[in-house]
Short mmCIF file of C-alpha atoms and ligand atoms in Angstrom, two decimals:
data_model
loop_
_atom_site.label_atom_id
_atom_site.label_comp_id
_atom_site.label_asym_id
_atom_site.label_seq_id
_atom_site.Cartn_x
_atom_site.Cartn_y
_atom_site.Cartn_z
CA MET V 1 8.78 32.15 31.29
CA ASN V 2 5.45 31.30 33.65
CA LEU V 3 2.08 31.39 31.44
CA PRO V 4 -1.33 31.85 33.19
CA LYS V 5 -2.51 28.14 33.14
CA ILE V 6 -5.54 26.98 30.80
CA HIS V 7 -6.27 23.06 29.85
CA SER V 8 -4.14 22.56 26.71
CA ILE V 9 -7.71 21.12 25.95
CA SER V 10 -9.04 24.36 26.74
CA LYS V 11 -7.22 26.40 24.32
CA LYS V 12 -7.81 23.88 21.25
CA ILE V 13 -11.47 24.13 22.46
CA LEU V 14 -11.51 28.26 22.18
CA VAL V 15 -9.52 28.35 18.58
CA ALA V 16 -11.53 25.83 17.09
CA LEU V 17 -15.11 27.41 18.28
CA LEU V 18 -14.18 30.92 17.48
CA GLY V 19 -11.77 29.19 14.06
CA ALA V 20 -15.33 28.17 13.25
CA PHE V 21 -17.29 30.44 13.88
CA LEU V 22 -14.87 32.55 11.56
CA SER V 23 -15.77 30.63 8.64
CA ILE V 24 -19.61 30.44 9.06
CA PHE V 25 -18.94 34.53 8.72
CA LEU V 26 -16.77 33.72 5.49
CA LEU V 27 -19.86 31.68 3.93
CA PHE V 28 -21.74 34.47 4.35
CA HIS V 29 -19.51 37.62 3.85
CA ALA V 30 -19.25 35.56 -0.16
CA CYS V 31 -22.69 34.75 -0.80
CA ALA V 32 -23.60 38.64 0.17
CA ASN V 33 -20.03 39.15 -2.12
CA LEU V 34 -21.82 37.17 -5.39
CA CYS V 35 -25.05 40.11 -5.31
CA ILE V 36 -21.54 42.62 -7.20
CA LEU V 37 -22.20 39.33 -9.90
CA ARG V 38 -25.75 41.38 -10.74
CA HIS V 39 -25.00 43.99 -13.82
CA ASP V 40 -27.70 46.13 -11.43
CA GLY V 41 -25.28 48.92 -10.52
CA GLY V 42 -24.97 47.75 -7.86
CA ALA V 43 -28.88 48.61 -6.15
CA TRP V 44 -28.22 44.93 -3.98
CA TYR V 45 -24.32 45.18 -2.83
CA ASN V 46 -24.68 48.51 -1.85
CA ALA V 47 -28.22 47.83 0.10
CA PHE V 48 -27.11 45.60 1.69
CA CYS V 49 -23.93 46.98 2.71
CA ASP V 50 -26.45 50.47 3.49
CA PHE V 51 -27.75 47.86 5.76
CA MET V 52 -24.31 46.16 7.59
CA GLY V 53 -23.61 49.62 8.01
CA THR V 54 -26.02 50.88 10.17
CA ASN V 55 -28.63 48.45 11.69
CA TYR V 56 -27.07 48.27 15.85
CA VAL V 57 -27.16 43.72 15.55
CA ILE V 58 -24.66 44.06 12.83
CA LYS V 59 -22.61 46.61 14.68
CA ALA V 60 -22.98 44.44 17.75
CA PHE V 61 -21.66 41.43 15.84
CA GLU V 62 -18.70 43.55 14.09
CA ILE V 63 -17.47 43.36 17.39
CA ILE V 64 -17.89 39.97 18.25
CA LEU V 65 -16.49 39.21 15.17
CA PHE V 66 -13.10 40.87 16.02
CA GLY V 67 -12.54 39.91 19.23
CA ALA V 68 -13.33 36.44 18.53
CA LEU V 69 -10.68 37.23 15.00
CA LEU V 70 -8.46 39.10 18.21
CA LEU V 71 -9.41 35.96 20.05
CA HIS V 72 -8.24 33.40 17.67
CA ILE V 73 -4.56 35.18 16.87
CA VAL V 74 -4.18 35.99 20.23
CA LEU V 75 -4.86 31.86 21.59
CA THR V 76 -3.00 30.20 18.71
CA ILE V 77 0.36 32.94 19.08
CA TRP V 78 0.00 30.87 22.78
CA LEU V 79 -0.23 27.78 22.20
CA ALA V 80 2.79 27.91 20.45
CA ILE V 81 4.77 29.14 22.51
CA THR V 82 3.55 26.58 25.34
CA ASN V 83 4.73 24.24 22.28
CA LYS V 84 7.69 25.28 21.97
CA MET V 85 8.76 25.38 25.06
CA ALA V 86 7.52 21.40 25.56
CA ARG V 87 10.61 20.52 23.31
CA PRO V 88 13.28 23.22 24.78
CA LYS V 89 15.78 21.50 22.83
CA GLY V 90 15.30 20.76 19.13
CA TYR V 91 16.26 17.82 16.84
CA HIS V 92 19.77 17.74 14.47
CA LYS V 93 17.62 16.05 11.66
CA PRO V 94 14.87 17.75 10.51
CA GLN V 95 12.24 16.03 11.25
CA ARG V 96 10.41 13.11 8.31
CA SER V 97 7.29 11.96 9.50
CA LYS V 98 4.30 11.72 6.80
CA THR V 99 2.02 14.40 8.93
CA HIS V 100 0.09 16.47 8.09
CA THR V 101 1.05 19.75 6.06
CA GLY V 102 -2.08 21.58 6.97
CA SER V 103 -1.53 21.42 10.18
CA LYS V 104 2.63 22.54 9.53
CA LEU V 105 1.58 25.68 6.99
CA GLN V 106 -1.49 26.67 10.01
CA VAL V 107 0.59 29.20 11.31
CA TRP V 108 2.05 30.42 8.20
CA THR V 109 -1.07 30.82 6.28
CA GLY V 110 -2.34 32.52 9.89
CA ILE V 111 0.45 34.91 9.34
CA LEU V 112 -0.07 35.36 5.82
CA LEU V 113 -3.52 35.21 6.22
CA LEU V 114 -3.68 38.27 8.96
CA ALA V 115 -0.93 40.59 6.03
CA GLY V 116 -4.05 39.88 3.79
CA LEU V 117 -6.76 40.79 5.76
CA ILE V 118 -5.00 43.96 5.94
CA ALA V 119 -4.10 45.01 3.04
CA HIS V 120 -8.24 43.72 2.69
CA PHE V 121 -9.58 46.57 4.88
CA MET V 122 -7.59 49.06 3.24
CA ASP V 123 -9.24 48.47 1.04
CA PHE V 124 -12.83 48.28 2.14
CA TYR V 125 -13.76 48.77 5.93
CA PHE V 126 -11.49 51.54 6.33
CA VAL V 127 -12.11 52.79 3.69
CA LYS V 128 -15.65 53.04 4.75
CA LEU V 129 -14.52 53.68 8.69
CA GLY V 130 -12.80 56.84 6.68
CA TRP V 131 -9.52 56.02 7.15
CA VAL V 132 -8.10 55.86 3.85
CA ASP V 133 -9.64 57.58 1.53
CA GLY V 134 -11.79 55.48 -1.01
CA ASN V 135 -15.07 55.06 -2.85
CA LEU V 136 -17.43 55.11 -0.34
CA ASN V 137 -19.37 53.31 -3.24
CA PHE V 138 -18.07 49.24 -2.58
CA TYR V 139 -19.67 48.23 -5.93
CA GLU V 140 -17.89 51.64 -7.36
CA GLN V 141 -14.67 50.95 -4.93
CA ALA V 142 -14.43 46.38 -6.01
CA HIS V 143 -14.65 47.90 -9.44
CA GLU V 144 -11.99 49.72 -9.37
CA LYS V 145 -9.68 47.85 -7.00
CA PHE V 146 -10.42 44.84 -8.61
CA GLN V 147 -9.83 45.90 -12.27
CA ILE V 148 -6.13 46.71 -11.84
CA PRO V 149 -4.17 42.98 -12.63
CA HIS V 150 -1.66 42.98 -9.46
CA ILE V 151 -4.70 43.43 -7.54
CA ALA V 152 -6.40 41.21 -8.89
CA ILE V 153 -3.98 38.31 -8.59
CA SER V 154 -3.06 39.42 -5.00
CA TYR V 155 -6.70 38.82 -3.29
CA LEU V 156 -6.17 35.40 -6.02
CA ILE V 157 -3.02 34.18 -3.97
CA PHE V 158 -4.85 35.45 -1.27
CA PHE V 159 -8.21 33.23 -1.43
CA VAL V 160 -5.43 29.99 -1.85
CA VAL V 161 -4.51 31.07 1.53
CA VAL V 162 -7.46 31.02 2.82
CA TRP V 163 -8.37 27.65 1.56
CA PHE V 164 -5.51 25.84 3.02
CA HIS V 165 -6.44 27.35 5.97
CA MET V 166 -9.84 26.56 5.92
CA ARG V 167 -9.04 23.01 4.59
CA HIS V 168 -6.94 22.19 8.00
CA GLY V 169 -9.51 23.88 10.55
CA PHE V 170 -12.38 22.54 9.49
CA ALA V 171 -11.03 18.64 9.67
CA ALA V 172 -9.11 19.88 13.08
CA ILE V 173 -12.66 21.62 14.38
CA PHE V 174 -14.29 18.31 14.27
CA GLN V 175 -10.97 16.59 15.86
CA THR V 176 -11.07 19.29 18.86
CA PHE V 177 -14.79 18.38 19.28
CA GLY V 178 -14.27 15.24 19.65
CA LEU V 179 -16.15 14.04 16.40
CA TYR V 180 -13.56 13.45 14.79
CA ASN V 181 -14.68 8.78 14.45
CA TYR V 182 -13.51 5.84 12.79
CA LYS V 183 -17.15 6.12 11.04
CA TYR V 184 -17.21 9.80 9.75
CA GLY V 185 -13.42 10.65 9.61
CA LYS V 186 -13.16 10.65 6.00
CA ALA V 187 -16.47 12.00 5.30
CA ILE V 188 -15.49 15.07 7.44
CA GLU V 189 -12.44 15.67 5.66
CA ILE V 190 -13.90 15.90 2.40
CA THR V 191 -16.25 17.91 3.49
CA GLY V 192 -13.89 20.31 4.12
CA VAL V 193 -11.58 19.96 1.39
CA ILE V 194 -15.72 21.74 -0.20
CA PHE V 195 -16.25 23.46 2.20
CA ALA V 196 -13.64 25.09 1.83
CA THR V 197 -12.72 25.46 -1.83
CA VAL V 198 -16.65 26.23 -2.18
CA VAL V 199 -16.01 29.30 0.27
CA CYS V 200 -13.23 30.61 -1.88
CA LEU V 201 -14.91 30.29 -5.84
CA MET V 202 -17.43 32.30 -4.66
CA PHE V 203 -14.79 34.99 -3.53
CA THR V 204 -12.39 34.27 -6.91
CA ALA V 205 -16.06 34.15 -9.51
CA VAL V 206 -16.58 38.11 -8.38
CA VAL V 207 -12.86 38.82 -8.87
CA VAL V 208 -12.74 37.22 -11.63
CA GLY V 209 -15.68 38.40 -13.05
CA ILE V 210 -14.98 41.40 -12.69
CA TYR V 211 -11.25 41.50 -13.71
CA PHE V 212 -13.09 40.39 -17.43
CA GLY V 213 -15.97 42.35 -17.24
CA LEU V 214 -18.25 40.00 -17.42
CA MET W 1 27.98 -3.02 4.90
CA ARG W 2 29.48 -0.33 6.36
CA PHE W 3 27.62 3.31 8.20
CA THR W 4 28.76 6.33 9.96
CA LEU W 5 27.51 6.84 13.06
CA HIS W 6 26.29 9.77 14.44
CA ILE W 7 25.03 10.08 18.00
CA TRP W 8 24.54 11.85 20.39
CA ARG W 9 26.88 11.88 23.83
CA GLN W 10 25.70 13.10 26.90
CA GLU W 11 27.78 12.53 30.13
CA ASN W 12 24.58 13.42 32.32
CA ALA W 13 21.54 15.16 32.58
CA ARG W 14 23.33 18.00 33.47
CA ALA W 15 26.44 18.05 30.76
CA LYS W 16 25.83 19.46 27.48
CA GLY W 17 26.10 16.95 25.10
CA HIS W 18 27.62 16.53 21.62
CA PHE W 19 27.39 14.48 18.66
CA GLU W 20 30.09 12.14 17.92
CA LYS W 21 31.16 10.50 14.96
CA TYR W 22 31.63 6.94 15.35
CA ASP W 23 32.68 4.61 11.72
CA LEU W 24 31.43 1.04 11.75
CA ASP W 25 32.37 -1.20 9.47
CA ASN W 26 30.99 -5.58 8.64
CA ILE W 27 27.72 -4.91 9.98
CA SER W 28 25.40 -7.69 8.29
CA ALA W 29 21.97 -6.24 6.90
CA ASP W 30 20.30 -8.91 8.71
CA CYS W 31 21.61 -7.35 11.32
CA SER W 32 18.70 -5.60 14.09
CA PHE W 33 19.97 -1.69 14.42
CA LEU W 34 20.12 -2.48 18.29
CA GLU W 35 22.49 -5.51 17.48
CA MET W 36 24.59 -3.18 15.36
CA LEU W 37 25.00 -0.23 18.46
CA ASP W 38 25.73 -4.08 20.67
CA ILE W 39 28.63 -4.29 18.17
CA LEU W 40 29.44 -0.50 17.95
CA ASN W 41 29.85 -0.77 21.74
CA GLU W 42 31.70 -3.92 21.56
CA ARG W 43 34.10 -2.04 20.39
CA LEU W 44 33.82 0.88 21.82
CA ILE W 45 35.02 -0.79 24.56
CA ASN W 46 37.43 -3.50 23.60
CA ASP W 47 39.44 -1.57 21.85
CA ARG W 48 39.26 1.58 25.11
CA ILE W 49 37.36 3.87 22.52
CA ALA W 50 35.86 5.15 24.45
CA HIS W 51 32.49 4.28 27.43
CA PRO W 52 29.83 2.68 25.91
CA VAL W 53 26.63 4.35 24.15
CA CYS W 54 23.40 4.11 26.16
CA PHE W 55 20.56 2.94 25.35
CA ASP W 56 17.62 1.96 26.14
CA ASN W 57 15.62 -1.73 25.33
CA ASP W 58 15.07 -4.56 27.01
CA CYS W 59 12.35 -7.30 25.12
CA ARG W 60 14.14 -6.14 21.85
CA GLU W 61 11.08 -7.82 20.26
CA GLY W 62 8.51 -4.98 19.67
CA ILE W 63 6.01 -5.02 22.87
CA CYS W 64 7.85 -3.03 24.81
CA GLY W 65 8.56 0.18 24.23
CA MET W 66 11.60 0.69 26.19
CA CYS W 67 14.17 0.22 23.11
CA GLY W 68 13.36 4.64 22.21
CA LEU W 69 15.76 6.37 19.57
CA TYR W 70 15.20 8.84 17.22
CA ILE W 71 17.15 8.02 13.87
CA ASN W 72 17.32 10.05 10.31
CA GLY W 73 14.29 12.16 11.59
CA ARG W 74 12.33 9.64 12.77
CA PRO W 75 11.79 7.96 15.86
CA HIS W 76 12.24 4.44 15.32
CA GLY W 77 14.05 5.35 12.03
CA ASN W 78 12.49 4.61 8.59
CA ASP W 79 9.34 2.07 8.86
CA ASP W 80 5.55 1.84 8.98
CA GLY W 81 4.57 0.64 12.73
CA ILE W 82 7.89 -0.47 14.26
CA THR W 83 9.84 -0.03 17.09
CA THR W 84 13.98 -0.15 17.15
CA CYS W 85 14.57 -3.62 18.45
CA GLN W 86 12.42 -3.96 15.05
CA LEU W 87 14.65 -2.43 12.60
CA HIS W 88 17.47 -4.58 10.71
CA MET W 89 20.44 -2.73 8.51
CA ARG W 90 18.17 -4.14 5.06
CA LYS W 91 16.60 -0.53 6.15
CA PHE W 92 19.23 1.13 4.74
CA LYS W 93 22.27 1.77 2.66
CA ASP W 94 25.38 0.73 2.18
CA GLY W 95 27.96 3.35 3.04
CA ASP W 96 24.83 5.07 5.41
CA ASP W 97 25.00 7.96 7.27
CA ILE W 98 23.34 7.73 9.96
CA TRP W 99 21.86 10.41 13.01
CA ILE W 100 21.16 7.95 15.81
CA GLU W 101 19.26 11.13 18.18
CA PRO W 102 17.89 11.05 21.57
CA TRP W 103 13.70 11.49 21.81
CA ARG W 104 13.63 15.07 22.96
CA ALA W 105 10.95 17.28 24.61
CA LYS W 106 10.98 18.51 28.29
CA ALA W 107 8.85 16.25 29.70
CA PHE W 108 11.31 13.26 28.63
CA PRO W 109 14.59 14.90 29.89
CA VAL W 110 18.24 13.40 28.65
CA ILE W 111 19.66 10.49 31.21
CA ARG W 112 22.58 9.91 29.89
CA ASP W 113 23.15 10.36 25.82
CA LEU W 114 20.35 8.48 24.21
CA VAL W 115 18.82 7.01 27.43
CA VAL W 116 15.49 9.69 28.69
CA ASP W 117 13.89 9.41 31.38
CA ARG W 118 10.17 8.87 30.29
CA SER W 119 8.43 8.49 34.17
CA ALA W 120 6.64 11.19 32.67
CA PHE W 121 4.19 8.50 31.15
CA ASP W 122 3.85 6.95 34.30
CA LYS W 123 3.36 9.55 36.56
CA ILE W 124 0.02 10.48 34.04
CA ILE W 125 -0.80 6.29 34.62
CA GLN W 126 -1.07 7.04 38.34
CA ALA W 127 -3.01 10.22 37.70
CA GLY W 128 -5.62 8.19 36.75
CA GLY W 129 -5.54 5.52 34.37
CA TYR W 130 -6.67 2.80 36.01
CA ILE W 131 -9.53 0.76 37.58
CA SER W 132 -9.52 1.66 40.94
CA THR W 133 -11.37 -1.47 42.47
CA THR W 134 -9.66 -5.03 42.60
CA THR W 135 -11.41 -6.95 40.68
CA GLY W 136 -11.60 -10.92 42.10
CA GLY W 137 -10.69 -13.72 39.95
CA VAL W 138 -11.38 -13.71 36.28
CA PRO W 139 -14.90 -14.06 35.52
CA ASP W 140 -16.50 -16.11 32.65
CA ALA W 141 -15.91 -13.75 29.63
CA ASN W 142 -19.97 -13.73 28.69
CA THR W 143 -20.84 -12.47 32.03
CA ILE W 144 -20.61 -9.13 30.92
CA LEU W 145 -21.17 -8.48 27.45
CA VAL W 146 -19.43 -5.43 25.21
CA PRO W 147 -19.94 -5.61 21.87
CA LYS W 148 -17.39 -6.57 19.75
CA HIS W 149 -16.68 -3.58 18.02
CA LYS W 150 -15.92 -1.38 21.97
CA ALA W 151 -13.86 -4.73 22.12
CA ASP W 152 -11.72 -3.86 19.42
CA MET W 153 -11.73 -0.58 19.57
CA ALA W 154 -10.89 -1.05 23.46
CA MET W 155 -7.43 -4.01 22.04
CA ASP W 156 -6.41 -1.56 19.97
CA ALA W 157 -6.21 1.48 22.42
CA ALA W 158 -4.67 -1.25 24.64
CA SER W 159 -1.87 -2.00 22.02
CA CYS W 160 -0.36 1.15 23.53
CA ILE W 161 3.03 0.82 24.71
CA GLY W 162 4.11 3.45 26.17
CA CYS W 163 7.19 3.85 24.50
CA GLY W 164 7.31 7.66 23.21
CA ALA W 165 7.51 8.05 20.35
CA CYS W 166 4.41 10.17 19.83
CA VAL W 167 5.64 12.93 21.86
CA ALA W 168 9.11 12.53 20.51
CA ALA W 169 7.45 13.11 15.96
CA CYS W 170 5.24 15.72 17.84
CA LYS W 171 6.40 18.69 16.44
CA ASN W 172 4.73 20.00 19.46
CA ALA W 173 6.21 17.09 21.85
CA SER W 174 2.56 16.68 22.98
CA ALA W 175 1.96 13.45 24.61
CA MET W 176 -2.42 13.20 23.17
CA LEU W 177 -2.15 10.09 21.62
CA PHE W 178 -0.69 8.33 24.80
CA VAL W 179 -3.33 9.88 26.83
CA GLY W 180 -5.76 8.69 24.75
CA ALA W 181 -5.18 5.42 23.66
CA LYS W 182 -4.58 4.94 27.08
CA VAL W 183 -7.68 6.79 28.42
CA SER W 184 -9.96 5.33 25.14
CA HIS W 185 -8.76 1.37 26.67
CA LEU W 186 -10.61 2.04 30.03
CA ALA W 187 -13.02 3.46 28.73
CA LEU W 188 -14.24 1.59 26.08
CA LEU W 189 -15.54 -1.36 28.35
CA PRO W 190 -17.78 -1.80 30.97
CA GLN W 191 -15.47 -1.88 33.93
CA GLY W 192 -13.55 1.29 32.92
CA LYS W 193 -16.61 3.76 32.16
CA VAL W 194 -17.23 4.14 35.65
CA GLU W 195 -14.84 6.58 36.54
CA ALA W 196 -13.51 7.36 32.28
CA ALA W 197 -15.08 11.33 33.48
CA ASP W 198 -12.93 11.62 36.24
CA ARG W 199 -10.25 9.68 35.09
CA VAL W 200 -10.10 12.61 32.12
CA LYS W 201 -10.02 15.03 33.93
CA LYS W 202 -7.15 14.08 36.27
CA MET W 203 -4.89 12.21 33.14
CA VAL W 204 -5.07 16.09 31.40
CA ALA W 205 -4.39 17.78 33.84
CA LYS W 206 -1.42 15.69 34.95
CA MET W 207 -0.49 15.83 30.95
CA ASP W 208 -0.75 19.91 31.14
CA GLU W 209 1.42 19.94 34.72
CA LEU W 210 3.78 17.83 33.20
CA GLY W 211 4.59 20.60 30.18
CA PHE W 212 3.71 18.76 27.26
CA GLY W 213 2.73 20.31 24.29
CA SER W 214 -0.89 20.43 23.05
CA CYS W 215 -2.14 18.97 19.88
CA THR W 216 -2.38 20.72 16.23
CA ASN W 217 -3.39 18.31 14.52
CA THR W 218 0.01 17.09 12.13
CA TYR W 219 -0.53 13.43 13.18
CA ALA W 220 2.60 13.03 13.14
CA CYS W 221 2.00 10.37 16.23
CA GLU W 222 0.06 8.09 14.48
CA ALA W 223 2.29 7.79 12.06
CA GLU W 224 5.20 6.21 13.55
CA CYS W 225 3.45 4.64 16.17
CA PRO W 226 4.62 1.85 15.89
CA LYS W 227 1.57 0.50 17.18
CA LEU W 228 -0.95 1.78 14.61
CA ILE W 229 -2.81 3.63 17.41
CA LYS W 230 -5.07 6.09 15.65
CA ARG W 231 -5.99 9.75 15.78
CA GLN W 232 -9.98 9.30 16.64
CA ASN W 233 -8.05 8.34 19.90
CA ILE W 234 -7.37 11.87 20.45
CA SER W 235 -11.01 12.83 19.41
CA ARG W 236 -11.84 10.11 21.65
CA LEU W 237 -9.66 12.28 24.74
CA ASN W 238 -10.85 15.55 23.25
CA ARG W 239 -14.75 14.14 23.35
CA HIS W 240 -14.34 12.68 26.83
CA TRP W 241 -12.57 15.60 28.67
CA ILE W 242 -15.22 18.07 27.47
CA GLY W 243 -17.47 15.51 28.64
CA SER W 244 -16.13 15.86 32.21
CA LEU W 245 -16.61 19.32 32.16
CA LEU W 246 -20.23 19.58 31.36
CA GLY W 247 -20.57 17.11 34.30
CA ARG W 248 -21.16 13.55 32.34
CA ASP W 249 -20.21 11.51 35.16
CA ARG W 250 -20.48 8.38 34.68
CA ARG W 251 -20.85 7.14 38.02
S1 SF4 B 1 0.58 5.58 21.54
FE1 SF4 B 1 1.73 4.97 19.94
S2 SF4 B 1 3.87 6.33 20.17
FE2 SF4 B 1 2.54 6.81 21.38
S3 SF4 B 1 3.12 5.27 23.31
FE3 SF4 B 1 1.25 4.96 23.09
S4 SF4 B 1 3.16 2.93 21.72
FE4 SF4 B 1 4.05 4.90 21.52
S1 FES B 2 13.04 -3.30 23.56
FE1 FES B 2 11.27 -4.16 23.67
S2 FES B 2 10.02 -3.06 22.38
FE2 FES B 2 11.74 -2.09 21.27
#
């Protein structure tokens, strides 16, 4: 099989760049979600959703975001295929080297993430687009959904997967851009853990908060 | 000590290959792994059982990088920072099953049994892993000043012996640690800096062309490198490669 030729490092850089962009979006998304926890009947959150749904700049941004997501997925699949091709015959004994599990999990957490994301869109984004039935008032929609135990638990599992994917991704981005050095290596890894944890805790807070009626 | 060996046997590059089982008794715990294979070969020859098992080796003191064997799921066997010739049978338990496989990578085709063709590494070096001028006689050590930490990093990178364990260990059969080390040890020093941008471009292009995979940051290479080359060299490789694209030619 002959795939179009792009330098291996270019592919990695693009994946990393798109990953960084998506992570920043997630942070933004998590911060916005915290408005749901205000006991204001959804005034702030719905106003925010309204803005997101009507502003043209945001609409353009939405397209870029989905483009980035799609490209991130396509490129990683492409990388995975070329990498598989680099070892046509594998080893009989499974690998026992001490490695970073994050990287080996990355493809699987990625696949889980995609499945989770589609489920998440069925609850919210597709409702907005009118593709599935649901409450267009996302503040109420969130309250309806997250009070159902199995949905709340699924979201919590989803956040754990997000955490794993982001924790590995964060340090990997620095490595790919050549910023991982002797001096800051450890600091970068710790920052990655903190970043992933903070983002996931913010998401978790909303689901747990709604579930327990806090 | 007694061992059951499962060794990859393959007539030639085109043959299919299979694992062959050999029982080996009376092996001293102080025997090195390669000596153990020598003993096996002696028995195979003397008892006319089979052709001897082919495996690469040369210095047998951990400096040449020839002895590449994938032993029980790890390149160079179950220890850190060693080559196969530095592995001893005391690292195993009496009665152990030992699976011995050649390096597996598209760019390292098997020639026979456990011997693989690693000339892909030479091709990467030939693409630019050198300083293209004759430097003449050895100058005084202090005529060109090199900061100590740079000299140390360059020396660490230069200790790569080109064994290919990084490729063998990597789930993507990526040669980034090797190329990172080779690019780094030259680029860190004033003499090598001049051609750094050109060099990194050419070596990476060659690496891709030869069919090595790309790094996905698993760092199995770092864990298995007998010379403990660090992943920071891959990071430097990426940085210099990006720099070379942006036209940061150091000339
Ligand atoms: S980087 Fe390490 S494992 Fe890779 S070829 Fe050099 S010495 Fe061998
Ligand atoms: S034979 Fe030279 S490093 Fe092992």
